[in-house]
Coordinates of C-alpha atoms and ligand atoms in Angstrom, one line a residue:
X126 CA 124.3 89.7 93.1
X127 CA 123.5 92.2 90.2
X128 CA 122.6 95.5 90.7
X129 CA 118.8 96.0 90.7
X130 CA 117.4 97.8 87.6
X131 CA 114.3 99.9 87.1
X132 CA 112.7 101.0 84.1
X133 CA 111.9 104.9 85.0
X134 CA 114.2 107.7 84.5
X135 CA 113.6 109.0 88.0
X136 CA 117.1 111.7 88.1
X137 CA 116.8 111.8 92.1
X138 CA 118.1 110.0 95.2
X139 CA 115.3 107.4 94.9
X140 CA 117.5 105.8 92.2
X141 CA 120.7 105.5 94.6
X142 CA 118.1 104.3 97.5
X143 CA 117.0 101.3 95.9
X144 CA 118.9 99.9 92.9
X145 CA 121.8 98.6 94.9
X146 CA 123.3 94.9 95.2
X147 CA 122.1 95.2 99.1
X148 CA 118.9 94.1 100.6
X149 CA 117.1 97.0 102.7
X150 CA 118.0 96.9 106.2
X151 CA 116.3 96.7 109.9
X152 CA 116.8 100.2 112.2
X153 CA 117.0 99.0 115.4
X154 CA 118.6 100.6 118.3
X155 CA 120.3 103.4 116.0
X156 CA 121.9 101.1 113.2
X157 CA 120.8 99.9 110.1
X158 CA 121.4 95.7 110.4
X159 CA 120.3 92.8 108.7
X160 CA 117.9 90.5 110.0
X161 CA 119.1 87.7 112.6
X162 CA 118.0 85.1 110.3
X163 CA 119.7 86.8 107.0
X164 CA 116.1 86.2 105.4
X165 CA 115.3 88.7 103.0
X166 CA 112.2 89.3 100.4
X167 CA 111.7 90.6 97.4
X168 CA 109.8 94.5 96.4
X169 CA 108.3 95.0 93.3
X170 CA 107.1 97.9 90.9
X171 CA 103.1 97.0 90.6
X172 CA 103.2 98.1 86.9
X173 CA 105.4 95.7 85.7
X174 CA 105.9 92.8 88.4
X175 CA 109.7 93.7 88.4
X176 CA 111.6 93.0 91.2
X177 CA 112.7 96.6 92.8
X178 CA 114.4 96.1 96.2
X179 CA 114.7 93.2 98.5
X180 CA 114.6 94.4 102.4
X181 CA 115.7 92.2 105.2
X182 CA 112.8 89.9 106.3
X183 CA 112.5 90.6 110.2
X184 CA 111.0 88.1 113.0
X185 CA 110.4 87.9 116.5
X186 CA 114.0 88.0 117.1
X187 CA 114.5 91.3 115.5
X188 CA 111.5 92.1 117.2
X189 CA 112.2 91.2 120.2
X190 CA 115.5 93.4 119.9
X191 CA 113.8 96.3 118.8
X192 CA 111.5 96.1 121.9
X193 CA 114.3 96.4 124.1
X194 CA 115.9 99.1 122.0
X195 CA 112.5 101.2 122.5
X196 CA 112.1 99.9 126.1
X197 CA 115.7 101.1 127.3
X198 CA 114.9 104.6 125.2
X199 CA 111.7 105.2 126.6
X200 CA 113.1 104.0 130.1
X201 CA 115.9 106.5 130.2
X202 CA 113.2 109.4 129.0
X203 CA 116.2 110.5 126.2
X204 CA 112.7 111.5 124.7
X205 CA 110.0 110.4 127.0
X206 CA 111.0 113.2 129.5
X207 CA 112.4 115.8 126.9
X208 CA 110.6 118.9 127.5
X209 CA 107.2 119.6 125.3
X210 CA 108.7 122.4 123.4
X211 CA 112.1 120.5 122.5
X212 CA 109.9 117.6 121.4
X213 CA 107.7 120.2 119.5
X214 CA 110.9 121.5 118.0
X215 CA 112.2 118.7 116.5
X216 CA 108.4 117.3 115.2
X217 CA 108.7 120.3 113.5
X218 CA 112.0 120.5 112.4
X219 CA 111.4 116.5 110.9
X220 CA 108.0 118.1 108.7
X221 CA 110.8 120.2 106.6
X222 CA 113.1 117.7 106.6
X223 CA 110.5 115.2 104.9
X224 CA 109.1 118.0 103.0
X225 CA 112.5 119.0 101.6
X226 CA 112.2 115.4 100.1
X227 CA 109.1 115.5 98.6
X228 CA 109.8 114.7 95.0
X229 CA 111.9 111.5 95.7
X230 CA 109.1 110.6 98.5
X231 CA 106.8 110.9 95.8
X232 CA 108.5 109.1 93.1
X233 CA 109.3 106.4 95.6
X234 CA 105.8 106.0 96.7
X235 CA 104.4 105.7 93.3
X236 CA 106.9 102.8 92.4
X237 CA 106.1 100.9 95.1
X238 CA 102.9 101.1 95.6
X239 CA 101.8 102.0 91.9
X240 CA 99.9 105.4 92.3
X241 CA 99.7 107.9 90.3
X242 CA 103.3 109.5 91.5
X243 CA 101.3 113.4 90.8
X244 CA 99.1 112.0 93.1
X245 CA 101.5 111.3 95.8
X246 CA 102.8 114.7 95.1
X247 CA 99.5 115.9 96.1
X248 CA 98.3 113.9 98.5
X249 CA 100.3 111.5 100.1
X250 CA 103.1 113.3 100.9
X251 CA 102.0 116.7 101.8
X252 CA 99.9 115.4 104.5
X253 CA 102.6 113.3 105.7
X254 CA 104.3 116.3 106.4
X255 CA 101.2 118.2 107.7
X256 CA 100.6 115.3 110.1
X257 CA 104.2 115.8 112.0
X258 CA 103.7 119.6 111.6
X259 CA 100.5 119.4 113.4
X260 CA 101.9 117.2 116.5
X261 CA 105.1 119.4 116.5
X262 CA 102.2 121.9 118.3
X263 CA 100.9 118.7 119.7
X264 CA 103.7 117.8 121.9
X265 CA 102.8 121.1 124.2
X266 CA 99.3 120.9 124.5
X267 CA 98.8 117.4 126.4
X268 CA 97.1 118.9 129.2
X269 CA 95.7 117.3 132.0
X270 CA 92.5 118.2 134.3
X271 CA 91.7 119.6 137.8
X272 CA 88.8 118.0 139.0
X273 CA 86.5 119.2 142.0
X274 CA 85.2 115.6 143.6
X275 CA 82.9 114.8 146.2
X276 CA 85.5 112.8 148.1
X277 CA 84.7 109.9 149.9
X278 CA 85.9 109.4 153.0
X279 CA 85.5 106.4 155.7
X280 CA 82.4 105.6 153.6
X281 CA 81.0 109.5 154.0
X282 CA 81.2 112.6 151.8
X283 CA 83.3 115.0 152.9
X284 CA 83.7 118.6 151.8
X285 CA 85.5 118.6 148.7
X286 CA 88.1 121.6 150.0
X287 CA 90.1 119.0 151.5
X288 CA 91.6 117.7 148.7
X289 CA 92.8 118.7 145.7
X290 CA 92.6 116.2 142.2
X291 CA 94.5 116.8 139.0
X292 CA 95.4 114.5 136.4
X293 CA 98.4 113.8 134.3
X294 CA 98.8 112.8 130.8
X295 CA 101.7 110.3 130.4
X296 CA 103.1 108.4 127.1
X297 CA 101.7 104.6 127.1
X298 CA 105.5 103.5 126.7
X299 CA 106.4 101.0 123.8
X300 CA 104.2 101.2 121.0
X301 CA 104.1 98.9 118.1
X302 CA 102.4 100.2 115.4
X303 CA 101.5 97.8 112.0
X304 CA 100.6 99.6 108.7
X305 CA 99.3 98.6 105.3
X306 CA 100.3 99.2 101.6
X307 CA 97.9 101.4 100.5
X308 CA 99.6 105.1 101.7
X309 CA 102.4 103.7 103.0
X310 CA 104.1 106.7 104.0
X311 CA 101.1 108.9 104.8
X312 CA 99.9 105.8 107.3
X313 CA 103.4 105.9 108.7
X314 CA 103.3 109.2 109.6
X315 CA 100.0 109.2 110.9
X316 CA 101.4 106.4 113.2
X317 CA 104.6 107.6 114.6
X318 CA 104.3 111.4 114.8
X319 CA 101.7 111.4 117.3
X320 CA 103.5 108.5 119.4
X321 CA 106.9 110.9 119.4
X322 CA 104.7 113.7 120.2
X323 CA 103.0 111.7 123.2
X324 CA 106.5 110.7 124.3
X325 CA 106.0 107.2 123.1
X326 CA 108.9 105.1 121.5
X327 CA 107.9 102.8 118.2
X328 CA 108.4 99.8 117.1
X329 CA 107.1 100.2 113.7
X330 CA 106.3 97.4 110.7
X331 CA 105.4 98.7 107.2
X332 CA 103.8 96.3 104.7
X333 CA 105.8 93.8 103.4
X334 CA 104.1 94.9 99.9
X335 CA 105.7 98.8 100.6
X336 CA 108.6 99.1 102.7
X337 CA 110.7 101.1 100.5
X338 CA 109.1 104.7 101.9
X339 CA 108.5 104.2 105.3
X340 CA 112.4 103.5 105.3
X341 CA 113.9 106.1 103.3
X342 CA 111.6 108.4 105.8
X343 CA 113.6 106.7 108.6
X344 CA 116.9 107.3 106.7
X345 CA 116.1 111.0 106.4
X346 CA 115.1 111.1 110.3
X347 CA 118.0 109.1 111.4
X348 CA 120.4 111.4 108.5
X349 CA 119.0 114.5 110.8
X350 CA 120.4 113.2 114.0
X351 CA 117.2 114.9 115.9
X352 CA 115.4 111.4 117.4
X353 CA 117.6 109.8 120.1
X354 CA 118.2 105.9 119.3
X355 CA 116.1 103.6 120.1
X356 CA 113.0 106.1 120.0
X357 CA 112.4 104.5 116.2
X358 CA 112.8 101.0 115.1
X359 CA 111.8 99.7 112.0
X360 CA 111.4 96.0 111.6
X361 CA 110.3 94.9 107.9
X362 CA 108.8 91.4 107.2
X363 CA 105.9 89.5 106.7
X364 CA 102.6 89.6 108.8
X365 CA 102.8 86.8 110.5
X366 CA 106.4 86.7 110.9
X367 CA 107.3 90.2 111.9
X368 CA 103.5 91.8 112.4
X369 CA 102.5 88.6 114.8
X370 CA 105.5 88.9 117.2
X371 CA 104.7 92.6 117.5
X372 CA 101.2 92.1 118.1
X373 CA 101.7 89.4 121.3
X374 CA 105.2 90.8 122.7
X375 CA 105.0 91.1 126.6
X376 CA 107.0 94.7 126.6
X377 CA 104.7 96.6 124.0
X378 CA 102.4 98.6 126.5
X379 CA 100.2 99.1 123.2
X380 CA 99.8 98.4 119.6
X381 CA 98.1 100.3 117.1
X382 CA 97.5 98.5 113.7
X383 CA 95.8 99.7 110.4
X384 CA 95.2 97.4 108.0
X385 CA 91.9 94.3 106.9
X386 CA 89.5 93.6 109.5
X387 CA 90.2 90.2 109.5
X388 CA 94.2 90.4 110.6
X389 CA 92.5 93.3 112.9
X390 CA 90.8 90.5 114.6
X391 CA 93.9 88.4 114.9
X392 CA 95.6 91.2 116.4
X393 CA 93.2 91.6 119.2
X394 CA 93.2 88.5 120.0
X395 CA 97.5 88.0 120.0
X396 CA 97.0 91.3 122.5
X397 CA 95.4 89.6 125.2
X398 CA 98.2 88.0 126.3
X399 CA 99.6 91.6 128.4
X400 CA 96.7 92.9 127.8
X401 CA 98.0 95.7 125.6
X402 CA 96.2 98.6 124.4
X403 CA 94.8 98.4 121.1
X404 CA 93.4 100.6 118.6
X405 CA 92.4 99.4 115.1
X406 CA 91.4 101.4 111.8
X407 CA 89.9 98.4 109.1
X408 CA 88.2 98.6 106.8
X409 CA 84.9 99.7 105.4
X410 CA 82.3 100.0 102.9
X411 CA 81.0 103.6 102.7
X412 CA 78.1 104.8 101.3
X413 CA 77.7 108.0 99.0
X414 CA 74.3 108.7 99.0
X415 CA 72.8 111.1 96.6
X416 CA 69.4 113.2 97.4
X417 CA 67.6 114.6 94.2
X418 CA 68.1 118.2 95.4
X419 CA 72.1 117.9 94.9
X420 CA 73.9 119.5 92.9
X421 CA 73.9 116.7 90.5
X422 CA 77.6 117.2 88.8
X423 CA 79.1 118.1 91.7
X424 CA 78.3 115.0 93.2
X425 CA 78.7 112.8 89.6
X426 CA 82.9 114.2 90.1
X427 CA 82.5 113.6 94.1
X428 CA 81.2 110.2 93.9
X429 CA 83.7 109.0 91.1
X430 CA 86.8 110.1 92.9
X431 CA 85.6 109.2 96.4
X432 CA 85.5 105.7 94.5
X433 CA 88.5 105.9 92.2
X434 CA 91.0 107.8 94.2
X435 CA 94.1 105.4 95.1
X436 CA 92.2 103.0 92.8
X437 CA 90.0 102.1 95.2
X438 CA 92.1 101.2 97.6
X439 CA 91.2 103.7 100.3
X440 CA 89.3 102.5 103.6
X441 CA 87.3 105.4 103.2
X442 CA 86.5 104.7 100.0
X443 CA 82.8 105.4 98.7
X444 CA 82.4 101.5 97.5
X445 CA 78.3 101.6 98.0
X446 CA 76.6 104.3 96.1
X447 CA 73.2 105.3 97.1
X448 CA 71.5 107.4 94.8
X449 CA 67.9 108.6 94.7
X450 CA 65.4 107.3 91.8
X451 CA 64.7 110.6 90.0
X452 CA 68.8 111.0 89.7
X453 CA 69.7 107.1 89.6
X454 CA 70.3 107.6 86.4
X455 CA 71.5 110.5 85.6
X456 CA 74.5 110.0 88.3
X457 CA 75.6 106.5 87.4
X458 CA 75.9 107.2 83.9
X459 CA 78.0 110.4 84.8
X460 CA 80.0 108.3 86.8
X461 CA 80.1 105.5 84.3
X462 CA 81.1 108.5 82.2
X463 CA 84.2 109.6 84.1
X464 CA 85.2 105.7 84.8
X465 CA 85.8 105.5 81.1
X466 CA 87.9 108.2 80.6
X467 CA 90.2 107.4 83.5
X468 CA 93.3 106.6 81.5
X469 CA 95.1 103.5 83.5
X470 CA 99.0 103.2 83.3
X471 CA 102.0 103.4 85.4
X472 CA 101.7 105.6 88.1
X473 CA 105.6 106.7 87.0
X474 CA 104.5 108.0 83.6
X475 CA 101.8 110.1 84.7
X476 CA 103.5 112.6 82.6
X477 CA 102.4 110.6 79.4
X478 CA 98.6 110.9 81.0
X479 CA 97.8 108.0 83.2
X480 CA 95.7 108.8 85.9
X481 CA 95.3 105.4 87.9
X482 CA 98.2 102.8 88.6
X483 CA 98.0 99.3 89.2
X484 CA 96.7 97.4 92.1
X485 CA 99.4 96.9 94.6
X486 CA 100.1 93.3 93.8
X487 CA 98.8 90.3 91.9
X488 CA 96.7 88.6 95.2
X489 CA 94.9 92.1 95.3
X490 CA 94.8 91.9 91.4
X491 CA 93.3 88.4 91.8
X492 CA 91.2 89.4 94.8
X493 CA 89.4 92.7 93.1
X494 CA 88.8 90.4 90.2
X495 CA 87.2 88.0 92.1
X496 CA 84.8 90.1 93.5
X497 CA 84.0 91.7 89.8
X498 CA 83.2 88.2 88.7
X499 CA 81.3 87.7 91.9
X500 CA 78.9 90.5 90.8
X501 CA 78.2 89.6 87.3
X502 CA 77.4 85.9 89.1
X503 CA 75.3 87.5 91.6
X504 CA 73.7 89.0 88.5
X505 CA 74.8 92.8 88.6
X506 CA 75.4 94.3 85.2
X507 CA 78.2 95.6 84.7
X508 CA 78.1 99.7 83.3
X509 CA 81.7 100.4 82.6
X510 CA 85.0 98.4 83.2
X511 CA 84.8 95.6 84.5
X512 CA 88.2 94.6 82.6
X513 CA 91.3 93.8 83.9
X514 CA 95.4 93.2 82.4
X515 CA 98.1 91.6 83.9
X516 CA 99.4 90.2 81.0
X517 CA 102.6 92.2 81.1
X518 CA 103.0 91.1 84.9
X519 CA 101.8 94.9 85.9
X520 CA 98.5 94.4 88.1
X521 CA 95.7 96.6 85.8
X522 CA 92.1 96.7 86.9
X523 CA 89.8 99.2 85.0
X524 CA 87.4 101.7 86.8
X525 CA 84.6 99.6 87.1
X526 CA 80.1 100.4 88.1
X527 CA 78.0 98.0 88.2
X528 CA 74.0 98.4 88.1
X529 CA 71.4 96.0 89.7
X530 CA 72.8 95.8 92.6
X531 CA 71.6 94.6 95.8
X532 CA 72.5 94.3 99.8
X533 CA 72.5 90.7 99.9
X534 CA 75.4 90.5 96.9
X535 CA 78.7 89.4 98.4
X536 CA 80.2 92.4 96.7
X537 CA 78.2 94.6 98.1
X538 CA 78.7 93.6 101.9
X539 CA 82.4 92.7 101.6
X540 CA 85.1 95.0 101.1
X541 CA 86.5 95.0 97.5
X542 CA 89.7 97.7 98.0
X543 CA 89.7 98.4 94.1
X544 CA 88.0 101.0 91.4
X545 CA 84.8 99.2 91.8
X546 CA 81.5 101.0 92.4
X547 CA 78.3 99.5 93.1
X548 CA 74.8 101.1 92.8
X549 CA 71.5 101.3 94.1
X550 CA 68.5 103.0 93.7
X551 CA 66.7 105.3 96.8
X552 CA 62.9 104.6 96.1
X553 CA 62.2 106.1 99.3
X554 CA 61.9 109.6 101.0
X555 CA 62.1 108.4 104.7
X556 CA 65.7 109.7 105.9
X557 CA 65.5 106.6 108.8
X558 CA 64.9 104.3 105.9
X559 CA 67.4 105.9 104.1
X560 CA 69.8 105.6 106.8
X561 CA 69.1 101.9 107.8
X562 CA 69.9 100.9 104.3
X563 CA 73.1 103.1 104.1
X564 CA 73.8 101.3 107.1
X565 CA 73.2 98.1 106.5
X566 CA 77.0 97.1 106.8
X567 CA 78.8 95.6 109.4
X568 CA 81.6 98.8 108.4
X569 CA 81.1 102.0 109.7
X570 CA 84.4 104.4 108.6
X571 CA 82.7 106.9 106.5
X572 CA 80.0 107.8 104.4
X573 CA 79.1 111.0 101.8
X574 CA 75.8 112.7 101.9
X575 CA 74.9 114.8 98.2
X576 CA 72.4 117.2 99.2
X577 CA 72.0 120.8 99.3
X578 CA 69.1 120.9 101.7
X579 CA 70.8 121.9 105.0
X580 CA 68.3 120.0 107.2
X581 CA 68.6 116.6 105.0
X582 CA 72.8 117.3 105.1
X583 CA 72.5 117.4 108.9
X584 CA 69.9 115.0 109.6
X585 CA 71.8 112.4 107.8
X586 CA 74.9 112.9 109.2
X587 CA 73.4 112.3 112.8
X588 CA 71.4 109.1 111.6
X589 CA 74.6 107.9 109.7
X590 CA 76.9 105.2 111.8
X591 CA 80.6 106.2 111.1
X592 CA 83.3 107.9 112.2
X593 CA 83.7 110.3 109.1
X594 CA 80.3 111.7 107.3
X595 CA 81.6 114.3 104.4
X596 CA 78.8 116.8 103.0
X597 CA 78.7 117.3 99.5
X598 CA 82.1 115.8 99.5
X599 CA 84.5 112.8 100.1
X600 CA 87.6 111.9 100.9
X601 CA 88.7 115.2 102.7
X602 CA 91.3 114.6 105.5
X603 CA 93.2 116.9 107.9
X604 CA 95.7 116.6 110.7
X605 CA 93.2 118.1 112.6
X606 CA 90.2 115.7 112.2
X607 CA 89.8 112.6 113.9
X608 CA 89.6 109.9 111.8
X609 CA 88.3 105.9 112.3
X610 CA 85.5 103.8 112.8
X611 CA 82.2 102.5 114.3
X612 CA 81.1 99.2 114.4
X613 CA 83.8 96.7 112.6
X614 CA 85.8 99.5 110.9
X615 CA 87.9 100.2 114.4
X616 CA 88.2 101.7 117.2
X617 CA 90.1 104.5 118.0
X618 CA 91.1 107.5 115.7
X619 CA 93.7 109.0 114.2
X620 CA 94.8 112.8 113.7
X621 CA 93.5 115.3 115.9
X622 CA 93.5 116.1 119.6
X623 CA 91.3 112.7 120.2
X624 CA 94.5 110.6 118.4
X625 CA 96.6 111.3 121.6
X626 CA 93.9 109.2 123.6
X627 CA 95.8 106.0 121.7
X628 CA 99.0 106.4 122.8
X629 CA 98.5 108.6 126.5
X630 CA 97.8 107.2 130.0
X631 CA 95.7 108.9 132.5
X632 CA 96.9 109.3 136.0
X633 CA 94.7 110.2 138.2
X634 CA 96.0 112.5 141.3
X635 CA 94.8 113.4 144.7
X636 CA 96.1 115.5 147.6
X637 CA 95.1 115.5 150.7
X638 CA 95.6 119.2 152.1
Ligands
LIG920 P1 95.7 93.7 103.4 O1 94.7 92.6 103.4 O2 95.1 95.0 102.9 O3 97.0 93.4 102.7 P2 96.5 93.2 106.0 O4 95.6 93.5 107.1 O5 96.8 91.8 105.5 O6 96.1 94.1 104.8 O7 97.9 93.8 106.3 C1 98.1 95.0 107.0 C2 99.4 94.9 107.8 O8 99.2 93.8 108.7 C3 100.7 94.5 107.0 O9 101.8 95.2 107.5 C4 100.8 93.0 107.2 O10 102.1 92.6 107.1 C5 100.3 92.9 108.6 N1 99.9 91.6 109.0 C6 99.3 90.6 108.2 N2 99.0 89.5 109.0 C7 99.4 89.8 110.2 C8 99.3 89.1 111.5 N3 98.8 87.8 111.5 N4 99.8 89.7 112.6 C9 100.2 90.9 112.6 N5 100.3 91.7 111.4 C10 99.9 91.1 110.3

């Protein structure tokens, strides 16, 4: 086989990571091995529809091995049982470690997935490391309760003194975890640091779109020697080959699974059959909604990158903008504005100026620019954008806002996942009417409120259904925050104390003195 070329001049280890004659491995148990079935498939760079890696395709085999790997790990409490402070230790000592690879994570993150690769230098990877950083203090603070109860006894209360409750906090066991494309190392992270940190041992699958960064963050882990084998496993592969098996196994105690709402639902259902614990973040179609007392360019830049960031690809994204009659105008053409200066190109030659990458792949490509035709159908005009390149087998959609908008267009209910925006006017000053249109979606992830009225701010956030509601901003994420959604965006969060629910049991126990 020849060795695999790429077309950037990267000058870091990301260039002997993946241009080699040898398919991307499995980690299971320790070891990097192929797949039992010696299937592989193919990686490529977004901008040009190259082919970048090939990683071994796993299936329920592999699966079922890395199960076992975890089960024996988390069975023998190599890390289940470590003490909090050693497990804190080592969370921490893995945030330098990935930080000390920044750049390459970067670089390797923008040429698989296609971002902007300044942008992953930003974003993506610094709150990778923030995320383990934060659970290295994590692991000692999963604290349990003492409870006063009014115990019953033979059918009568009796005086609570006689016993004495408490409760423990205890990892779930083998957690699979599932992850999508669009911050492929970011939603790794936010997947297996909290499990490690909750005693928890992981089978993890990253999209089959972008492997390359959740495993070069499992080379750099395994390189460090800190994890124990068997506490991570990474098993690449297609959904339903590798992400099915993971979903119905009999010995994962719980799966947690980010990605459309749609496979969200298949995974629920391919639970039932141990009844394993499941937490789901999906998708979404948040609102930015814009009173007239804003501060008008604040939210024109707020509004355009809560849209635009990742091109669109974000759960989170602010897809549905609300705006209120006396600034409708005035804000969509600002945003129009910014939408036509965004200069699109390779996320690798953001040094030449290109501030948006490609769509992941061509069936988003296709997808995104289905829904942009949809529109126009629907009878939407289209403000900027609206134009799309693949000619050169790179995956191009331009920031896109569309006018004339309304709640009964299919692009308005469904969830697009690319740089398209679409608008409608407020014509009303009633904050529930307000709200019932801003939630007239069966998402509920997040939602931006443009106001500088404190009482408006406030009131909306209360009357908003979702998990997130930013004030005069969007898109603003830390380790500390819990993060997911109402209605069909989830259930569960990440980050944050309220994260460890997902992956802790609760033990209830009482003494009888
Ligand atoms: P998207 O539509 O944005 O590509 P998906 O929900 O299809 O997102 O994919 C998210 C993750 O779920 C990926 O890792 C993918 O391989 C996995 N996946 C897809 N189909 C299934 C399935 N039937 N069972 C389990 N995992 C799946």
């Amino acid at each position: 086989m020849e060795a695999l070329k790429i077309d950037y001049d990267l000058n870091t280890n990301v260039e002997k990571f993946i241009v080699t004659n040898q398919a991307k491995q499995l980690f299971i148990n320790g070891n990097w091995v192929d797949s039992k079935s010696g299937k592989t498939f193919d990686v490529e760079d977004p901008a040009t529809g190259k082919k970048i890696a090939s990683c071994a395709a796993g299936d329920e085999k592999d699966v079922d091995l890395a199960v076992k790997a975890a089960r024996n790990a988390f069975e023998t409490g190599s890390w289940s049982k470590m003490a909090p402070n050693e497990k804190g230790k080592i969370l921490w000592k893995l945030s330098d470690i990935i930080e000390e690879h920044a750049q390459e994570l970067a670089q390797l993150e923008a040429l698989d997935n296609g971002k902007s690769v300044v942008v992953a230098g930003v974003a993506d990877v610094p709150l990778a490391v923030d995320l383990f950083r934060y659970m290295a203090g994590m692991a000692t603070k999963l604290e349990g309760q003492t409870i006063p109860g009014s115990f019953l006894v033979n059918n009568t209360l009796s005086p609570g003194a006689q016993f004495h409750s408490y409760t423990l906090r205890e990892p779930i066991g083998v957690v699979g975890q599932i992850i999508p494309w669009n911050f492929p190392l970011l939603m790794a992270s936010w997947k297996i640091a909290p499990a490690l940190a909750a005693g928890c041992t992981v089978v993890l699958k990253p999209a089959e779109q972008t492997p390359l960064s959740a495993l070069r963050l499992t080379e750099i882990i395994n390189d460090s020697g800190l994890l124990p084998e068997g506490v991570l496993n990474i098993i690449t592969g297609l959904g339903e080959e590798a992400g099915a098996p993971i979903a119905s196994h009999p010995d994962i105690d719980k799966v947690a699974f980010t990605g459309s709402t749609e496979v969200g639902k298949l995974i629920t259902k391919a639970s039932a059959g141990n009844l394993k614990k499941v937490t789901l973040e999906l998708g979404g179609k948040s609102p930015a909604i814009v009173f007239p007392d804003a501060d008008i360019d604040a939210a024109i830049q707020g509004v355009a990158s809560g849209i635009f960031f990742n091109h669109g690809q974000t759960c989170c994204a602010g897809s549905r903008l609300f705006a209120h009659e006396k600034v409708y105008e005035k804000v969509t053409e600002g945003v129009a504005e910014i939408a036509k200066n965004i200069k699109v190109g390779p996320g690798m030659h953001d040094k030449d100026g290109s501030q948006m990458g490609p769509l992941v792949s061509n069936e988003q490509y296709e997808k995104v620019v289905g829904y942009m035709e949809s529109g126009k159908n629907d009878g939407a005009e289209c403000l900027v954008g609206g134009t799309h390149d693949n000619s050169k087998g790179g995956h191009f959609v331009h920031p896109t806002v569309f006018s004339k908008t309304n709640a009964d267009m299919k692009f308005v209910k469904e969830e697009i996942f690319g740089p398209v925006l679409t608008t409608q006017k407020i014509t009303d000053d009633d904050l529930n009417n307000i709200a019932s249109e801003a939630n007239n979606t069966e998402f509920g992830l997040a939602a931006s409120v443009w106001s500088k009225d404190i009482s408006t701010a406030h009131k909306m956030a209360s009357k908003i259904k979702a998990g997130t509601v930013w004030i005069n901003c969007h898109n603003v994420f830390d380790s500390a925050l819990p993060f997911g959604g109402y209605k069909q965006s989830g259930n569960g969060r990440e980050m944050g104390f309220e994260c460890m629910d997902n992956y802790l049991e609760t033990k209830a126990v009482t003494v009888n003195l």
